[in-house]
Amino acid sequence: MITLLVRTSFVAIAFGAPAAYAQDDATPIIVVTGKGLEQTKSDPAYGAVEIDRARLTSEASGRIENILADVAGFQQFRRSDSRSANPSAQGATLRALGGNASSRTLILLDGVPQADPFFGYIPFSAIAPERLSSVRVTRGSGNGAFGAGAVAGTIELNSAERDDLANVSLSAFYGSDNARELSAGLTTDFGAGFISLSGRLDSGDGFFTAPAATRQPSDVRAAYDSWSTGLRAVAPLADGVEMQFRGLLFQDNRTLRFAGADSSSEGQDASIRIISQGRWQFDALAYVQARNFTNVVISATSLRKTLDQRNTPSTGLGGKIEVRPPVGGGHPLRLGADVRLAEGELFEDAYSQVTGLVTARRNAGGNSATFGVFAEHDWSLGVLTLTGGLRADRWIISNGFLAERSANGTVVRDDNFANRSNWETSTRVGALFAARDNFALRAAAYTGFRLPTLNELYRPFTVFPVATRANAALDVEKLRGVEAGFDVRLANGVSFGATIFYNRLNDAIANITIGPNLRQRGNVDAVLAKGLELSGEAVFGTMTLSGSYAYSDSKVRASGSASALNGLSPAQSPRHAANATLRWTPHAGSVFSATARYVGAQFEDDLESNILPSALTFDGFAQVPITRQVALTGRVENIFNEAVVTRKIDSSIDLGTPRIFWIGLKFIMK
């Protein structure tokens, strides 16, 4: 399938628009953008935070998940980044709606959902910041394309445009603990379009996640070794119409705390997108994802292998079409449909801690699908803009199964779960009052839902010594929320925004304690999240100061078997989060920046028995040109070596990234 998509794209590039490659004085010049459709006038009603390319290319860690942390309230399930976290724990969420490792935030790259089809985690190590032009984060449940997965918000990653890309780029860094980072890019014009090929390698011996005071001889460094390569091609098909192709291959290998506790993830993604910026605007997209994951769990007491999740193949297919008819009169209309299909299964072996032999072999998996249609309409009434959207989705969970056999092949369990399906509707309304160009009031209300992932439905897992069971009977999560805020821009380059919000996530999926060192995924009645979000930026000549703060007060509402959780805070949900970045660009090519990040205390587990203390970290970045094409770059992560606790179960503690120094060179040839 991927090969076919690649061949199709290059045929379209080569033959789809020959007129664009044979310009003469009588032929208009066709310009491609490589972008999607422009935002509508009502989009600011929902509030959003933008991250520009300058910030994307000046992060001390060089990792996209840490850049997204510039938006206060963004979090993964754990505080670890994609060098030392288990990949399956890299779910993304906003507004302290945490509690499990699946993504409650829809992350799109050029319009394509990035969540793993089986687990719902985001392959952050495969998303290189240097391949992007901008990021847009919109908090609150979404409508529009693929909105069924956006219960906490939407993060739109936009690929670098032609002007952002040098003909040849190369960077090489060396850091603490034998860390290496190498990236390269080659971009060339192809008629009126362009083709860009890029690659990145990241590896290192890693750091000890166990604190020095409790470190045992069995503890090893969290070594990592990952690579990714991407191909992007953009070409005109007609005046105002362009085709965009994107392909991605990646692999990521990590070791977590103990020798042999190895995980791996890999993927092969491809998409084709056709954009029309003409009178009848449309965005048509199709994508395919092939993913896999493996994971070995080592006992902290016996140091033997207890579980080998040796194979988890999954496939994601999907597409959308959005049309914007020329209705005119300041009333833009969006109509569309989308589909997401996921299938996957796991193969795992359980081992005896005494003999080290296989005791059980399990195979589980299933399918899920959503088919949605959506419409959104805006009304411009002078200084007031009103907007409303509606989605209708048909969801299906099917072919679920769990089979278990003993080491000698005896059937222990052979379950086939009933197929389920239903309709869900989602709405979104907003208002934007902009009496002046530099001040606006906004308000919005919305509903949304999220389908449980195949991982939550069928895959058990262990973070030693706690085992968590799957639950094939999980209900759909449903969110209702309201928010209001304002944005102000002052003439001296200062901008500021504030939002208050209230969200209620009904039937929230959480890991619920049901016994000593035993949990099971289940639905609690609701998670209530209310809070305040602030963001601002001040530009003074060559200096830029930006920052954000989020206060989130989240509580669980639970009854029945989960009643012990009622009134408690959701796991992994800090009350306070803040960050600030000061950047100085004294002249072209020179960049100096410092970033401070604070995350408040949060609970490790649903019963609030283990607390992760607050952490304040500082990062630094400096780039100085040596020649017109070469720059010397230095980076330092966690300058003061703050101990960031990422996991705590009684006396067992894991730590996040310590202080890391980087030195490297960047080469760019336009």
mmCIF file of C-alpha atoms in Angstrom, residues 87-404:
data_model
loop_
_atom_site.group_PDB
_atom_site.id
_atom_site.type_symbol
_atom_site.label_atom_id
_atom_site.label_comp_id
_atom_site.label_asym_id
_atom_site.label_seq_id
_atom_site.Cartn_x
_atom_site.Cartn_y
_atom_site.Cartn_z
ATOM 1 C CA PRO A 87 6.609 4.576 24.445
ATOM 2 C CA SER A 88 3.152 3.296 25.409
ATOM 3 C CA ALA A 89 3.013 5.923 28.202
ATOM 4 C CA GLN A 90 3.396 8.864 25.802
ATOM 5 C CA GLY A 91 -0.234 9.823 25.575
ATOM 6 C CA ALA A 92 -0.928 13.558 25.340
ATOM 7 C CA THR A 93 -3.601 15.488 27.165
ATOM 8 C CA LEU A 94 -4.503 18.998 28.314
ATOM 9 C CA ARG A 95 -6.366 20.574 31.212
ATOM 10 C CA ALA A 96 -5.431 17.984 33.855
ATOM 11 C CA LEU A 97 -7.766 15.315 32.495
ATOM 12 C CA GLY A 98 -5.031 12.674 33.015
ATOM 13 C CA GLY A 99 -5.391 9.279 34.571
ATOM 14 C CA ASN A 100 -4.285 6.899 31.835
ATOM 15 C CA ALA A 101 -1.682 6.788 29.098
ATOM 16 C CA SER A 102 -3.890 7.225 26.015
ATOM 17 C CA SER A 103 -4.154 10.564 24.237
ATOM 18 C CA ARG A 104 -7.157 12.697 25.005
ATOM 19 C CA THR A 105 -5.717 15.382 22.751
ATOM 20 C CA LEU A 106 -5.917 15.030 18.966
ATOM 21 C CA ILE A 107 -2.456 15.560 17.458
ATOM 22 C CA LEU A 108 -2.386 16.175 13.698
ATOM 23 C CA LEU A 109 0.610 16.420 11.381
ATOM 24 C CA ASP A 110 -0.466 18.096 8.129
ATOM 25 C CA GLY A 111 -3.999 17.017 8.985
ATOM 26 C CA VAL A 112 -3.113 13.357 9.719
ATOM 27 C CA PRO A 113 -3.835 11.912 13.215
ATOM 28 C CA GLN A 114 -0.572 10.776 14.815
ATOM 29 C CA ALA A 115 -1.834 8.545 17.628
ATOM 30 C CA ASP A 116 -0.779 4.902 17.443
ATOM 31 C CA PRO A 117 -3.712 2.810 16.089
ATOM 32 C CA PHE A 118 -3.473 0.277 18.945
ATOM 33 C CA PHE A 119 -2.178 2.205 21.960
ATOM 34 C CA GLY A 120 -3.193 5.804 21.344
ATOM 35 C CA TYR A 121 0.285 7.105 22.241
ATOM 36 C CA ILE A 122 2.182 9.644 20.115
ATOM 37 C CA PRO A 123 5.525 8.618 18.508
ATOM 38 C CA PHE A 124 7.242 11.817 19.634
ATOM 39 C CA SER A 125 10.751 10.573 18.816
ATOM 40 C CA ALA A 126 9.745 10.365 15.125
ATOM 41 C CA ILE A 127 8.517 13.976 14.961
ATOM 42 C CA ALA A 128 11.604 16.128 14.398
ATOM 43 C CA PRO A 129 11.050 19.830 15.242
ATOM 44 C CA GLU A 130 13.303 20.967 12.373
ATOM 45 C CA ARG A 131 10.775 19.469 9.909
ATOM 46 C CA LEU A 132 8.013 21.785 11.176
ATOM 47 C CA SER A 133 7.082 25.384 10.475
ATOM 48 C CA SER A 134 4.620 25.969 13.324
ATOM 49 C CA VAL A 135 2.383 24.398 15.958
ATOM 50 C CA ARG A 136 -1.111 25.479 16.918
ATOM 51 C CA VAL A 137 -2.631 24.284 20.204
ATOM 52 C CA THR A 138 -6.373 24.683 20.752
ATOM 53 C CA ARG A 139 -7.655 23.581 24.131
ATOM 54 C CA GLY A 140 -11.214 22.346 24.544
ATOM 55 C CA SER A 141 -13.150 19.649 22.735
ATOM 56 C CA GLY A 142 -13.043 19.893 18.943
ATOM 57 C CA ASN A 143 -15.371 19.673 15.989
ATOM 58 C CA GLY A 144 -14.164 19.574 12.390
ATOM 59 C CA ALA A 145 -12.226 16.708 10.842
ATOM 60 C CA PHE A 146 -11.248 13.823 13.154
ATOM 61 C CA GLY A 147 -12.816 15.766 16.032
ATOM 62 C CA ALA A 148 -14.057 12.537 17.605
ATOM 63 C CA GLY A 149 -10.684 12.119 19.364
ATOM 64 C CA ALA A 150 -10.237 15.700 20.553
ATOM 65 C CA VAL A 151 -11.908 15.644 23.956
ATOM 66 C CA ALA A 152 -9.163 17.755 25.588
ATOM 67 C CA GLY A 153 -8.094 19.768 22.560
ATOM 68 C CA THR A 154 -6.243 19.692 19.247
ATOM 69 C CA ILE A 155 -2.548 20.145 18.462
ATOM 70 C CA GLU A 156 -1.845 20.904 14.808
ATOM 71 C CA LEU A 157 1.721 20.315 13.615
ATOM 72 C CA ASN A 158 2.496 21.949 10.271
ATOM 73 C CA SER A 159 5.378 20.797 8.091
ATOM 74 C CA ALA A 160 8.078 23.252 7.116
ATOM 75 C CA GLU A 161 7.328 25.306 4.019
ATOM 76 C CA ARG A 162 9.744 25.752 1.142
ATOM 77 C CA ASP A 163 11.059 29.071 2.478
ATOM 78 C CA ASP A 164 11.852 27.360 5.784
ATOM 79 C CA LEU A 165 13.953 24.648 4.170
ATOM 80 C CA ALA A 166 17.532 25.039 2.999
ATOM 81 C CA ASN A 167 18.671 23.193 -0.102
ATOM 82 C CA VAL A 168 21.089 21.302 2.136
ATOM 83 C CA SER A 169 21.098 21.202 5.936
ATOM 84 C CA LEU A 170 23.166 19.179 8.358
ATOM 85 C CA SER A 171 23.570 19.259 12.101
ATOM 86 C CA ALA A 172 25.648 17.094 14.414
ATOM 87 C CA PHE A 173 25.625 17.202 18.236
ATOM 88 C CA TYR A 174 27.469 15.368 20.960
ATOM 89 C CA GLY A 175 26.293 15.413 24.543
ATOM 90 C CA SER A 176 26.691 14.029 28.026
ATOM 91 C CA ASP A 177 26.569 10.251 28.517
ATOM 92 C CA ASN A 178 27.765 9.638 24.972
ATOM 93 C CA ALA A 179 24.637 11.214 23.487
ATOM 94 C CA ARG A 180 24.617 11.698 19.713
ATOM 95 C CA GLU A 181 22.179 13.569 17.508
ATOM 96 C CA LEU A 182 22.579 13.780 13.741
ATOM 97 C CA SER A 183 20.059 15.270 11.341
ATOM 98 C CA ALA A 184 20.197 16.073 7.643
ATOM 99 C CA GLY A 185 17.893 17.477 5.008
ATOM 100 C CA LEU A 186 17.918 17.830 1.252
ATOM 101 C CA THR A 187 15.328 19.966 -0.508
ATOM 102 C CA THR A 188 15.073 20.739 -4.193
ATOM 103 C CA ASP A 189 12.615 22.553 -6.388
ATOM 104 C CA PHE A 190 10.719 20.258 -8.715
ATOM 105 C CA GLY A 191 9.072 22.368 -11.380
ATOM 106 C CA ALA A 192 6.698 24.631 -9.498
ATOM 107 C CA GLY A 193 6.772 22.335 -6.456
ATOM 108 C CA PHE A 194 9.452 20.907 -4.233
ATOM 109 C CA ILE A 195 10.672 17.637 -2.733
ATOM 110 C CA SER A 196 12.265 17.374 0.704
ATOM 111 C CA LEU A 197 14.073 14.356 2.154
ATOM 112 C CA SER A 198 15.170 14.390 5.783
ATOM 113 C CA GLY A 199 16.622 12.027 8.346
ATOM 114 C CA ARG A 200 17.502 12.031 12.014
ATOM 115 C CA LEU A 201 19.458 9.734 14.369
ATOM 116 C CA ASP A 202 19.331 9.954 18.178
ATOM 117 C CA SER A 203 21.244 7.651 20.501
ATOM 118 C CA GLY A 204 22.951 7.679 23.850
ATOM 119 C CA ASP A 205 24.019 5.611 26.814
ATOM 120 C CA GLY A 206 21.335 7.420 28.802
ATOM 121 C CA PHE A 207 21.187 8.120 32.515
ATOM 122 C CA PHE A 208 20.313 6.153 35.640
ATOM 123 C CA THR A 209 16.624 6.614 36.384
ATOM 124 C CA ALA A 210 17.096 5.216 39.901
ATOM 125 C CA PRO A 211 18.279 7.765 42.503
ATOM 126 C CA ALA A 212 21.909 7.313 43.520
ATOM 127 C CA ALA A 213 20.950 6.649 47.159
ATOM 128 C CA THR A 214 18.824 3.622 46.264
ATOM 129 C CA ARG A 215 20.647 2.434 43.145
ATOM 130 C CA GLN A 216 21.338 -1.291 42.955
ATOM 131 C CA PRO A 217 23.902 -3.212 40.866
ATOM 132 C CA SER A 218 20.957 -4.387 38.756
ATOM 133 C CA ASP A 219 20.102 -0.817 37.688
ATOM 134 C CA VAL A 220 21.383 0.213 34.268
ATOM 135 C CA ARG A 221 21.269 3.395 32.241
ATOM 136 C CA ALA A 222 18.173 4.255 30.192
ATOM 137 C CA ALA A 223 19.911 3.806 26.858
ATOM 138 C CA TYR A 224 18.103 4.868 23.683
ATOM 139 C CA ASP A 225 18.656 4.492 19.950
ATOM 140 C CA SER A 226 16.170 5.895 17.439
ATOM 141 C CA TRP A 227 16.029 7.018 13.837
ATOM 142 C CA SER A 228 13.470 8.449 11.457
ATOM 143 C CA THR A 229 13.416 9.508 7.836
ATOM 144 C CA GLY A 230 10.776 11.541 6.073
ATOM 145 C CA LEU A 231 9.907 12.401 2.496
ATOM 146 C CA ARG A 232 7.617 15.278 1.563
ATOM 147 C CA ALA A 233 6.626 16.367 -1.924
ATOM 148 C CA VAL A 234 4.371 19.259 -2.929
ATOM 149 C CA ALA A 235 3.290 19.921 -6.495
ATOM 150 C CA PRO A 236 0.584 21.947 -8.281
ATOM 151 C CA LEU A 237 -2.201 20.105 -10.086
ATOM 152 C CA ALA A 238 -3.922 23.243 -11.390
ATOM 153 C CA ASP A 239 -4.138 26.918 -10.563
ATOM 154 C CA GLY A 240 -4.887 27.064 -6.840
ATOM 155 C CA VAL A 241 -4.834 23.274 -6.450
ATOM 156 C CA GLU A 242 -1.876 21.330 -5.100
ATOM 157 C CA MET A 243 -1.033 17.820 -4.034
ATOM 158 C CA GLN A 244 1.001 17.024 -0.927
ATOM 159 C CA PHE A 245 2.618 13.665 -0.226
ATOM 160 C CA ARG A 246 4.282 12.710 3.026
ATOM 161 C CA GLY A 247 6.031 9.491 4.025
ATOM 162 C CA LEU A 248 7.678 8.573 7.316
ATOM 163 C CA LEU A 249 9.723 5.588 8.483
ATOM 164 C CA PHE A 250 10.904 5.334 12.089
ATOM 165 C CA GLN A 251 12.250 2.983 14.725
ATOM 166 C CA ASP A 252 12.891 3.577 18.415
ATOM 167 C CA ASN A 253 14.660 1.317 20.930
ATOM 168 C CA ARG A 254 14.923 2.004 24.669
ATOM 169 C CA THR A 255 16.093 0.307 27.878
ATOM 170 C CA LEU A 256 14.166 1.098 31.058
ATOM 171 C CA ARG A 257 16.056 0.757 34.345
ATOM 172 C CA PHE A 258 17.017 -2.951 34.258
ATOM 173 C CA ALA A 259 19.232 -4.837 31.821
ATOM 174 C CA GLY A 260 16.950 -6.620 29.384
ATOM 175 C CA ALA A 261 13.976 -4.321 30.056
ATOM 176 C CA ASP A 262 13.933 -3.284 26.426
ATOM 177 C CA SER A 263 11.139 -1.705 24.404
ATOM 178 C CA SER A 264 10.878 -0.923 20.723
ATOM 179 C CA SER A 265 8.433 0.894 18.488
ATOM 180 C CA GLU A 266 8.432 1.281 14.740
ATOM 181 C CA GLY A 267 6.221 2.687 12.039
ATOM 182 C CA GLN A 268 5.718 3.228 8.329
ATOM 183 C CA ASP A 269 3.312 6.068 7.526
ATOM 184 C CA ALA A 270 2.183 7.635 4.266
ATOM 185 C CA SER A 271 -0.442 10.190 3.262
ATOM 186 C CA ILE A 272 -1.687 12.024 0.195
ATOM 187 C CA ARG A 273 -3.502 15.331 0.459
ATOM 188 C CA ILE A 274 -5.067 17.558 -2.196
ATOM 189 C CA ILE A 275 -5.762 21.181 -1.312
ATOM 190 C CA SER A 276 -7.791 23.664 -3.358
ATOM 191 C CA GLN A 277 -7.514 27.334 -2.445
ATOM 192 C CA GLY A 278 -9.866 28.420 -5.237
ATOM 193 C CA ARG A 279 -13.427 29.655 -5.116
ATOM 194 C CA TRP A 280 -14.579 26.187 -4.071
ATOM 195 C CA GLN A 281 -12.059 25.323 -1.395
ATOM 196 C CA PHE A 282 -11.532 21.714 -0.368
ATOM 197 C CA ASP A 283 -9.117 19.519 1.564
ATOM 198 C CA ALA A 284 -9.040 15.806 0.661
ATOM 199 C CA LEU A 285 -6.755 13.471 2.603
ATOM 200 C CA ALA A 286 -5.999 9.740 2.783
ATOM 201 C CA TYR A 287 -3.442 8.058 5.039
ATOM 202 C CA VAL A 288 -2.104 4.665 6.117
ATOM 203 C CA GLN A 289 -0.091 3.730 9.207
ATOM 204 C CA ALA A 290 1.676 0.447 9.962
ATOM 205 C CA ARG A 291 3.013 0.259 13.518
ATOM 206 C CA ASN A 292 4.530 -2.259 15.930
ATOM 207 C CA PHE A 293 5.624 -2.333 19.566
ATOM 208 C CA THR A 294 7.555 -4.713 21.809
ATOM 209 C CA ASN A 295 8.271 -4.569 25.530
ATOM 210 C CA VAL A 296 10.065 -6.759 28.086
ATOM 211 C CA VAL A 297 9.215 -6.431 31.779
ATOM 212 C CA ILE A 298 11.906 -7.374 34.326
ATOM 213 C CA SER A 299 11.108 -8.177 37.963
ATOM 214 C CA ALA A 300 12.778 -5.789 40.415
ATOM 215 C CA THR A 301 13.150 -8.625 42.942
ATOM 216 C CA SER A 302 14.178 -11.667 40.920
ATOM 217 C CA LEU A 303 15.657 -9.651 38.008
ATOM 218 C CA ARG A 304 14.103 -12.243 35.728
ATOM 219 C CA LYS A 305 11.920 -11.610 32.729
ATOM 220 C CA THR A 306 8.284 -11.653 33.855
ATOM 221 C CA LEU A 307 6.565 -10.589 30.640
ATOM 222 C CA ASP A 308 7.587 -10.396 27.006
ATOM 223 C CA GLN A 309 5.177 -8.367 24.892
ATOM 224 C CA ARG A 310 7.030 -9.580 21.839
ATOM 225 C CA ASN A 311 4.791 -8.387 19.014
ATOM 226 C CA THR A 312 1.989 -5.836 18.742
ATOM 227 C CA PRO A 313 1.314 -5.179 15.039
ATOM 228 C CA SER A 314 -1.346 -2.604 14.221
ATOM 229 C CA THR A 315 -2.669 -0.759 11.197
ATOM 230 C CA GLY A 316 -4.453 2.553 10.888
ATOM 231 C CA LEU A 317 -6.321 3.749 7.812
ATOM 232 C CA GLY A 318 -8.267 6.925 7.388
ATOM 233 C CA GLY A 319 -9.181 9.934 5.390
ATOM 234 C CA LYS A 320 -11.285 13.030 5.224
ATOM 235 C CA ILE A 321 -12.786 15.491 2.806
ATOM 236 C CA GLU A 322 -13.711 19.020 3.749
ATOM 237 C CA VAL A 323 -15.474 21.437 1.406
ATOM 238 C CA ARG A 324 -16.002 25.157 1.837
ATOM 239 C CA PRO A 325 -18.679 26.299 -0.629
ATOM 240 C CA PRO A 326 -18.554 29.948 -1.774
ATOM 241 C CA VAL A 327 -21.703 30.977 0.089
ATOM 242 C CA GLY A 328 -20.438 34.552 0.484
ATOM 243 C CA GLY A 329 -21.886 37.264 2.642
ATOM 244 C CA GLY A 330 -19.432 36.788 5.495
ATOM 245 C CA HIS A 331 -20.915 33.398 6.329
ATOM 246 C CA PRO A 332 -18.225 30.781 5.659
ATOM 247 C CA LEU A 333 -19.494 27.211 5.694
ATOM 248 C CA ARG A 334 -17.468 24.020 6.256
ATOM 249 C CA LEU A 335 -18.863 20.616 5.333
ATOM 250 C CA GLY A 336 -17.033 17.329 5.564
ATOM 251 C CA ALA A 337 -16.729 13.676 6.404
ATOM 252 C CA ASP A 338 -13.959 11.547 7.860
ATOM 253 C CA VAL A 339 -13.178 7.936 8.704
ATOM 254 C CA ARG A 340 -10.641 6.280 11.035
ATOM 255 C CA LEU A 341 -10.065 2.528 11.088
ATOM 256 C CA ALA A 342 -7.767 0.707 13.511
ATOM 257 C CA GLU A 343 -6.872 -2.924 13.927
ATOM 258 C CA GLY A 344 -4.216 -4.584 16.033
ATOM 259 C CA GLU A 345 -3.317 -7.473 18.268
ATOM 260 C CA LEU A 346 -0.711 -8.400 20.838
ATOM 261 C CA PHE A 347 1.347 -11.530 21.335
ATOM 262 C CA GLU A 348 2.936 -11.903 24.751
ATOM 263 C CA ASP A 349 4.516 -14.544 26.975
ATOM 264 C CA ALA A 350 4.445 -14.617 30.778
ATOM 265 C CA TYR A 351 7.404 -16.102 32.677
ATOM 266 C CA SER A 352 7.897 -17.643 36.113
ATOM 267 C CA GLN A 353 10.115 -15.568 38.416
ATOM 268 C CA VAL A 354 11.342 -18.776 40.015
ATOM 269 C CA THR A 355 12.237 -20.946 37.024
ATOM 270 C CA GLY A 356 12.488 -18.313 34.310
ATOM 271 C CA LEU A 357 10.323 -20.512 32.045
ATOM 272 C CA VAL A 358 7.204 -19.548 30.096
ATOM 273 C CA THR A 359 4.011 -20.053 32.094
ATOM 274 C CA ALA A 360 1.430 -18.599 29.696
ATOM 275 C CA ARG A 361 1.068 -17.313 26.156
ATOM 276 C CA ARG A 362 -1.529 -14.655 25.360
ATOM 277 C CA ASN A 363 -2.958 -13.257 22.153
ATOM 278 C CA ALA A 364 -5.518 -10.441 22.172
ATOM 279 C CA GLY A 365 -6.789 -7.736 19.851
ATOM 280 C CA GLY A 366 -9.655 -6.320 17.846
ATOM 281 C CA ASN A 367 -10.885 -3.555 15.549
ATOM 282 C CA SER A 368 -12.376 -0.114 15.995
ATOM 283 C CA ALA A 369 -13.785 2.445 13.593
ATOM 284 C CA THR A 370 -15.386 5.872 13.534
ATOM 285 C CA PHE A 371 -17.316 7.318 10.574
ATOM 286 C CA GLY A 372 -18.161 10.989 10.980
ATOM 287 C CA VAL A 373 -19.814 13.868 9.170
ATOM 288 C CA PHE A 374 -19.497 17.472 10.277
ATOM 289 C CA ALA A 375 -20.649 20.980 9.477
ATOM 290 C CA GLU A 376 -19.588 24.350 10.820
ATOM 291 C CA HIS A 377 -20.988 27.768 9.970
ATOM 292 C CA ASP A 378 -19.925 31.310 10.894
ATOM 293 C CA TRP A 379 -21.918 34.507 11.059
ATOM 294 C CA SER A 380 -20.173 37.893 10.934
ATOM 295 C CA LEU A 381 -22.298 40.632 12.491
ATOM 296 C CA GLY A 382 -20.048 43.658 12.484
ATOM 297 C CA VAL A 383 -17.716 43.389 15.481
ATOM 298 C CA LEU A 384 -19.387 40.130 16.570
ATOM 299 C CA THR A 385 -18.622 36.747 15.029
ATOM 300 C CA LEU A 386 -20.721 33.723 15.923
ATOM 301 C CA THR A 387 -19.868 30.160 15.029
ATOM 302 C CA GLY A 388 -21.516 26.788 15.452
ATOM 303 C CA GLY A 389 -20.531 23.236 14.545
ATOM 304 C CA LEU A 390 -22.101 19.801 14.646
ATOM 305 C CA ARG A 391 -20.632 16.315 14.265
ATOM 306 C CA ALA A 392 -22.368 12.955 14.000
ATOM 307 C CA ASP A 393 -20.226 9.838 14.403
ATOM 308 C CA ARG A 394 -20.950 6.145 14.033
ATOM 309 C CA TRP A 395 -18.466 4.148 16.104
ATOM 310 C CA ILE A 396 -17.867 0.426 16.003
ATOM 311 C CA ILE A 397 -15.801 -1.854 18.265
ATOM 312 C CA SER A 398 -15.571 -5.345 16.786
ATOM 313 C CA ASN A 399 -13.722 -8.660 16.644
ATOM 314 C CA GLY A 400 -12.360 -8.338 20.177
ATOM 315 C CA PHE A 401 -10.732 -11.449 21.599
ATOM 316 C CA LEU A 402 -8.400 -12.705 24.322
ATOM 317 C CA ALA A 403 -6.839 -16.160 24.175
ATOM 318 C CA GLU A 404 -4.476 -17.642 26.752
#
